[in-house]
Amino acid sequence: MPQRSNFITSDLHLSGEQGGDITSKRIHLLEQIDTLGSISAAAKQSGISYRSAWDAVDEMNNLWDSPLVAKSPGGAQGGGTQLTAEGRRLIESFRIMQREYRQFTQALARDLGDMQRMQQHIRRLSMRTSARNQFQGKVILISSGPVNTEVSLAINDIDRITAIITSESVEQLGLSLGREAYALIKSSFIILAPEDANLISSARNRLCGSLRELRHGAVNSEAVIELDGGKTLTAVITEESARAMGLDPGSRVCALIKASHVILGVN
């Protein structure tokens, strides 16, 4: 299965309330998209693959309240992609913070006399996760039980994600109605089914959309789904399953996810 590229910051990494994993390299990618009007051209200019550029854009859009990039997929040559007003505001804000950050680290380095050691400590504070799918949302339901609690997040106007976690975890995370939180879902935990399949499932979550891309591997395939609410979900299924369902780009599918397979987190 293709490995997902990491975007590692050279001087600044932000994980704020609006979303995570905003780095200088990703900001550079957004700037190139804004200038060139194409993800394909922006990826080439940034020295990364077209697939890695799409992955970065999908993740940033998933973690932001409103899209940073307006996408019109058009195959390997791109499809007239452009930044939204929110994307341009992010770039401007990031560059201001970047200048402030550099001034801060330079001043601190003069005081500490050990810039390398300081940067190592800063990097340790940035937690990263292997979960392929990360969504930001607001808590809209908390149904408590004696041991476990059901928590539902609204990740946009349409899609909802429900998790089952321990009641102790709810308290430790400080979850309450209206609180922003993150839902993390491993791609291997997702079951795909055609939308029109007469399927009865115990999975608490059912997210539907159009198959944007099917990345084939020797054993498994990686399916990228554009959800109806505008977010993107990635699932890993076997090649045999992909063939049996006759999946092709544009196919309508639903992702089934057990509530116990959703991990919640907060800033």
Coordinates of C-alpha atoms in Angstrom, one line a residue:
M1 CA 0.0 0.0 0.0
P2 CA 1.4 3.5 -0.8
Q3 CA 2.9 5.2 2.2
R4 CA 1.6 8.6 3.2
S5 CA 4.2 11.4 3.0
N6 CA 5.0 13.4 6.2
F7 CA 5.1 17.2 6.0
I8 CA 7.7 18.2 8.6
T9 CA 8.1 21.8 9.5
S10 CA 11.5 23.5 9.1
D11 CA 10.8 26.3 11.6
L12 CA 7.2 26.5 12.8
H13 CA 4.4 23.9 13.5
L14 CA 1.0 25.1 14.7
S15 CA -1.7 22.9 16.3
G16 CA -4.3 25.4 17.2
E17 CA -8.0 25.4 17.9
Q18 CA -8.9 25.5 14.2
G19 CA -6.9 22.4 13.2
G20 CA -3.6 20.6 13.3
D21 CA -0.5 20.0 11.3
I22 CA -0.1 23.4 9.7
T23 CA 3.6 23.8 8.8
S24 CA 5.7 26.0 6.7
K25 CA 5.8 23.4 3.9
R26 CA 2.0 23.1 3.8
I27 CA 1.7 26.9 3.8
H28 CA 4.1 26.9 0.9
L29 CA 1.9 24.4 -0.9
L30 CA -1.1 26.6 -0.4
E31 CA 0.8 29.6 -1.8
Q32 CA 1.7 27.6 -4.9
I33 CA -1.9 26.5 -5.3
D34 CA -3.0 30.1 -5.1
T35 CA -0.4 31.2 -7.6
L36 CA -0.7 28.3 -10.1
G37 CA -4.3 27.4 -9.8
S38 CA -3.5 23.7 -9.9
I39 CA -2.7 21.1 -7.3
S40 CA -0.6 19.2 -9.9
A41 CA 1.5 22.2 -10.7
A42 CA 1.8 23.2 -7.1
A43 CA 2.9 19.7 -6.1
K44 CA 5.6 19.8 -8.8
Q45 CA 6.8 23.3 -7.7
S46 CA 6.9 22.2 -4.1
G47 CA 8.9 19.0 -4.9
I48 CA 6.3 16.5 -3.7
S49 CA 4.0 14.0 -5.4
Y50 CA 0.6 14.8 -6.7
R51 CA -0.8 12.2 -4.3
S52 CA 1.0 13.8 -1.3
A53 CA -0.3 17.2 -2.2
W54 CA -3.9 15.9 -2.3
D55 CA -3.4 14.1 1.0
A56 CA -2.2 17.4 2.6
V57 CA -5.1 19.4 1.2
D58 CA -7.6 16.8 2.3
E59 CA -6.3 16.8 5.9
M60 CA -6.2 20.6 6.2
N61 CA -9.7 20.9 4.8
N62 CA -10.9 18.2 7.2
L63 CA -9.5 19.9 10.2
W64 CA -10.7 23.4 9.3
D65 CA -14.2 24.8 10.0
S66 CA -14.5 25.8 6.3
P67 CA -12.4 24.6 3.3
L68 CA -9.0 26.3 2.7
V69 CA -8.9 24.9 -0.9
A70 CA -11.8 24.7 -3.4
K71 CA -11.1 21.5 -5.4
S72 CA -12.3 20.5 -8.8
P73 CA -10.7 17.0 -9.4
G74 CA -9.5 16.5 -12.9
G75 CA -7.2 13.5 -12.9
A76 CA -3.4 13.6 -12.9
Q77 CA -3.3 17.1 -14.5
G78 CA -5.4 18.8 -11.8
G79 CA -8.7 20.6 -12.3
G80 CA -8.5 24.3 -11.7
T81 CA -8.0 24.3 -7.9
Q82 CA -8.0 27.6 -6.0
L83 CA -7.7 28.9 -2.5
T84 CA -10.7 30.2 -0.6
A85 CA -10.7 33.5 1.3
E86 CA -10.2 31.5 4.5
G87 CA -7.1 29.9 2.9
R88 CA -5.6 33.2 2.1
R89 CA -6.3 34.5 5.6
L90 CA -4.5 31.5 7.0
I91 CA -1.4 32.2 4.9
E92 CA -1.3 35.8 5.9
S93 CA -1.7 34.9 9.6
F94 CA 0.9 32.1 9.4
R95 CA 3.5 34.4 7.9
I96 CA 3.0 37.0 10.6
M97 CA 3.3 34.3 13.3
Q98 CA 6.3 32.9 11.5
R99 CA 8.1 36.2 11.7
E100 CA 7.2 36.6 15.4
Y101 CA 8.3 33.0 16.0
R102 CA 11.7 33.6 14.4
Q103 CA 12.3 36.7 16.5
F104 CA 11.3 34.9 19.6
T105 CA 13.6 31.9 19.0
Q106 CA 16.5 34.1 18.1
A107 CA 16.1 36.1 21.3
L108 CA 15.7 32.9 23.3
A109 CA 18.7 31.3 21.7
R110 CA 20.8 34.3 22.7
D111 CA 19.7 33.8 26.3
L112 CA 20.0 30.0 26.4
G113 CA 23.0 29.7 24.2
D114 CA 21.8 26.3 23.0
M115 CA 19.3 26.6 20.0
Q116 CA 19.6 23.0 19.0
R117 CA 18.6 21.6 22.4
M118 CA 15.7 24.1 22.6
Q119 CA 14.3 23.0 19.2
Q120 CA 14.5 19.3 20.3
H121 CA 12.3 20.1 23.3
I122 CA 9.8 22.0 21.2
R123 CA 9.5 19.1 18.8
R124 CA 8.8 16.7 21.6
L125 CA 5.7 18.8 22.5
S126 CA 4.1 18.2 19.1
M127 CA 2.2 14.9 19.1
R128 CA 1.5 13.1 15.9
T129 CA -0.8 10.2 15.2
S130 CA -0.9 7.3 12.8
A131 CA -4.7 7.5 12.4
R132 CA -5.3 8.2 8.7
N133 CA -8.5 10.1 9.3
Q134 CA -8.7 13.1 11.6
F135 CA -11.8 15.3 11.9
Q136 CA -12.5 18.3 14.0
G137 CA -16.1 18.8 15.3
K138 CA -18.3 20.0 18.1
V139 CA -19.9 17.8 20.7
I140 CA -23.6 17.7 20.1
L141 CA -24.6 14.7 22.2
I142 CA -23.3 13.1 25.4
S143 CA -25.3 10.0 26.6
S144 CA -23.8 8.7 29.8
G145 CA -23.9 5.2 31.2
P146 CA -22.4 3.6 34.3
V147 CA -19.3 2.5 32.5
N148 CA -19.3 3.9 28.9
T149 CA -20.5 7.1 27.4
E150 CA -21.7 7.8 23.8
V151 CA -20.4 11.0 22.4
S152 CA -21.4 12.4 19.0
L153 CA -19.6 15.1 17.1
A154 CA -20.9 17.2 14.2
I155 CA -18.0 17.5 11.8
N156 CA -20.0 19.6 9.3
D157 CA -23.6 20.5 8.6
I158 CA -24.4 16.9 7.4
D159 CA -22.0 14.3 8.8
R160 CA -21.9 13.1 12.4
I161 CA -19.4 10.8 14.1
T162 CA -20.3 8.9 17.3
A163 CA -17.7 7.4 19.6
I164 CA -18.1 5.1 22.6
I165 CA -15.5 5.9 25.3
T166 CA -15.3 5.3 29.1
S167 CA -17.2 7.8 31.3
E168 CA -13.8 8.4 33.0
S169 CA -12.4 9.5 29.6
V170 CA -15.2 12.0 29.2
E171 CA -14.3 13.6 32.5
Q172 CA -10.6 13.5 31.8
L173 CA -11.0 15.1 28.4
G174 CA -13.4 17.7 29.8
L175 CA -16.0 17.0 27.1
S176 CA -19.3 19.0 27.2
L177 CA -21.9 20.1 24.7
G178 CA -20.4 22.6 22.3
R179 CA -16.8 21.6 23.1
E180 CA -14.5 21.2 20.1
A181 CA -12.9 17.8 19.8
Y182 CA -11.1 15.6 17.3
A183 CA -12.2 12.2 16.0
L184 CA -9.4 9.9 14.9
I185 CA -10.3 6.8 12.8
K186 CA -7.8 4.3 11.4
S187 CA -8.4 3.6 7.7
S188 CA -8.3 -0.2 8.4
F189 CA -11.2 0.1 10.8
I190 CA -13.6 1.3 8.1
I191 CA -15.9 -1.1 6.2
L192 CA -17.1 0.0 2.8
A193 CA -20.4 -0.9 1.1
P194 CA -22.3 0.3 -2.0
E195 CA -24.8 3.0 -0.9
D196 CA -27.7 1.1 -2.5
A197 CA -26.8 -2.2 -0.8
N198 CA -29.5 -3.6 1.5
L199 CA -27.1 -4.0 4.3
I200 CA -28.0 -4.3 8.0
S201 CA -25.0 -3.5 10.2
S202 CA -24.3 -2.9 13.9
A203 CA -21.8 -0.1 13.0
R204 CA -23.0 3.1 14.8
N205 CA -21.5 5.4 12.1
R206 CA -22.6 5.5 8.4
L207 CA -20.9 8.2 6.3
C208 CA -21.8 8.3 2.6
G209 CA -20.3 9.9 -0.4
S210 CA -18.7 9.5 -3.8
L211 CA -15.5 7.5 -4.4
R212 CA -12.9 10.0 -5.6
E213 CA -10.0 7.7 -6.0
L214 CA -9.0 4.0 -5.6
R215 CA -5.3 3.5 -5.1
H216 CA -4.5 -0.1 -5.9
G217 CA -1.8 -2.2 -4.1
A218 CA -0.6 -5.8 -4.3
V219 CA -3.0 -6.9 -1.5
N220 CA -5.0 -3.9 -0.3
S221 CA -6.5 -0.8 -2.0
E222 CA -6.9 2.7 -0.5
A223 CA -10.2 4.3 -1.2
V224 CA -10.6 8.0 -0.9
I225 CA -14.2 9.1 -0.4
E226 CA -15.6 12.6 -0.8
L227 CA -18.3 12.7 1.9
D228 CA -21.6 14.5 1.1
G229 CA -20.8 17.1 3.8
G230 CA -17.5 18.1 2.1
K231 CA -15.0 16.2 4.2
T232 CA -12.7 13.4 2.9
L233 CA -12.5 9.9 4.4
T234 CA -9.8 7.2 3.5
A235 CA -10.4 3.5 3.9
V236 CA -8.2 0.5 3.3
I237 CA -9.9 -2.5 1.9
T238 CA -8.7 -5.7 0.2
E239 CA -8.2 -5.8 -3.6
E240 CA -10.6 -8.7 -3.7
S241 CA -13.3 -6.6 -2.0
A242 CA -12.7 -3.7 -4.3
R243 CA -13.2 -6.0 -7.3
A244 CA -16.2 -7.8 -5.8
M245 CA -18.0 -4.4 -5.3
G246 CA -17.0 -3.1 -8.7
L247 CA -15.7 0.1 -7.3
D248 CA -14.7 2.9 -9.7
P249 CA -14.2 6.6 -9.2
G250 CA -17.6 8.2 -8.9
S251 CA -19.2 5.2 -7.3
R252 CA -21.6 5.9 -4.4
V253 CA -20.4 4.2 -1.2
C254 CA -21.0 4.3 2.5
A255 CA -18.3 3.9 5.2
L256 CA -19.4 1.9 8.2
I257 CA -17.5 2.5 11.4
K258 CA -18.0 1.0 14.9
A259 CA -18.3 3.6 17.6
S260 CA -15.8 1.8 19.7
H261 CA -13.2 2.3 16.8
V262 CA -13.4 6.1 17.1
I263 CA -10.8 7.8 19.2
L264 CA -11.6 11.2 20.6
G265 CA -9.1 13.9 21.6
V266 CA -9.0 17.5 22.6
N267 CA -6.4 20.3 22.5

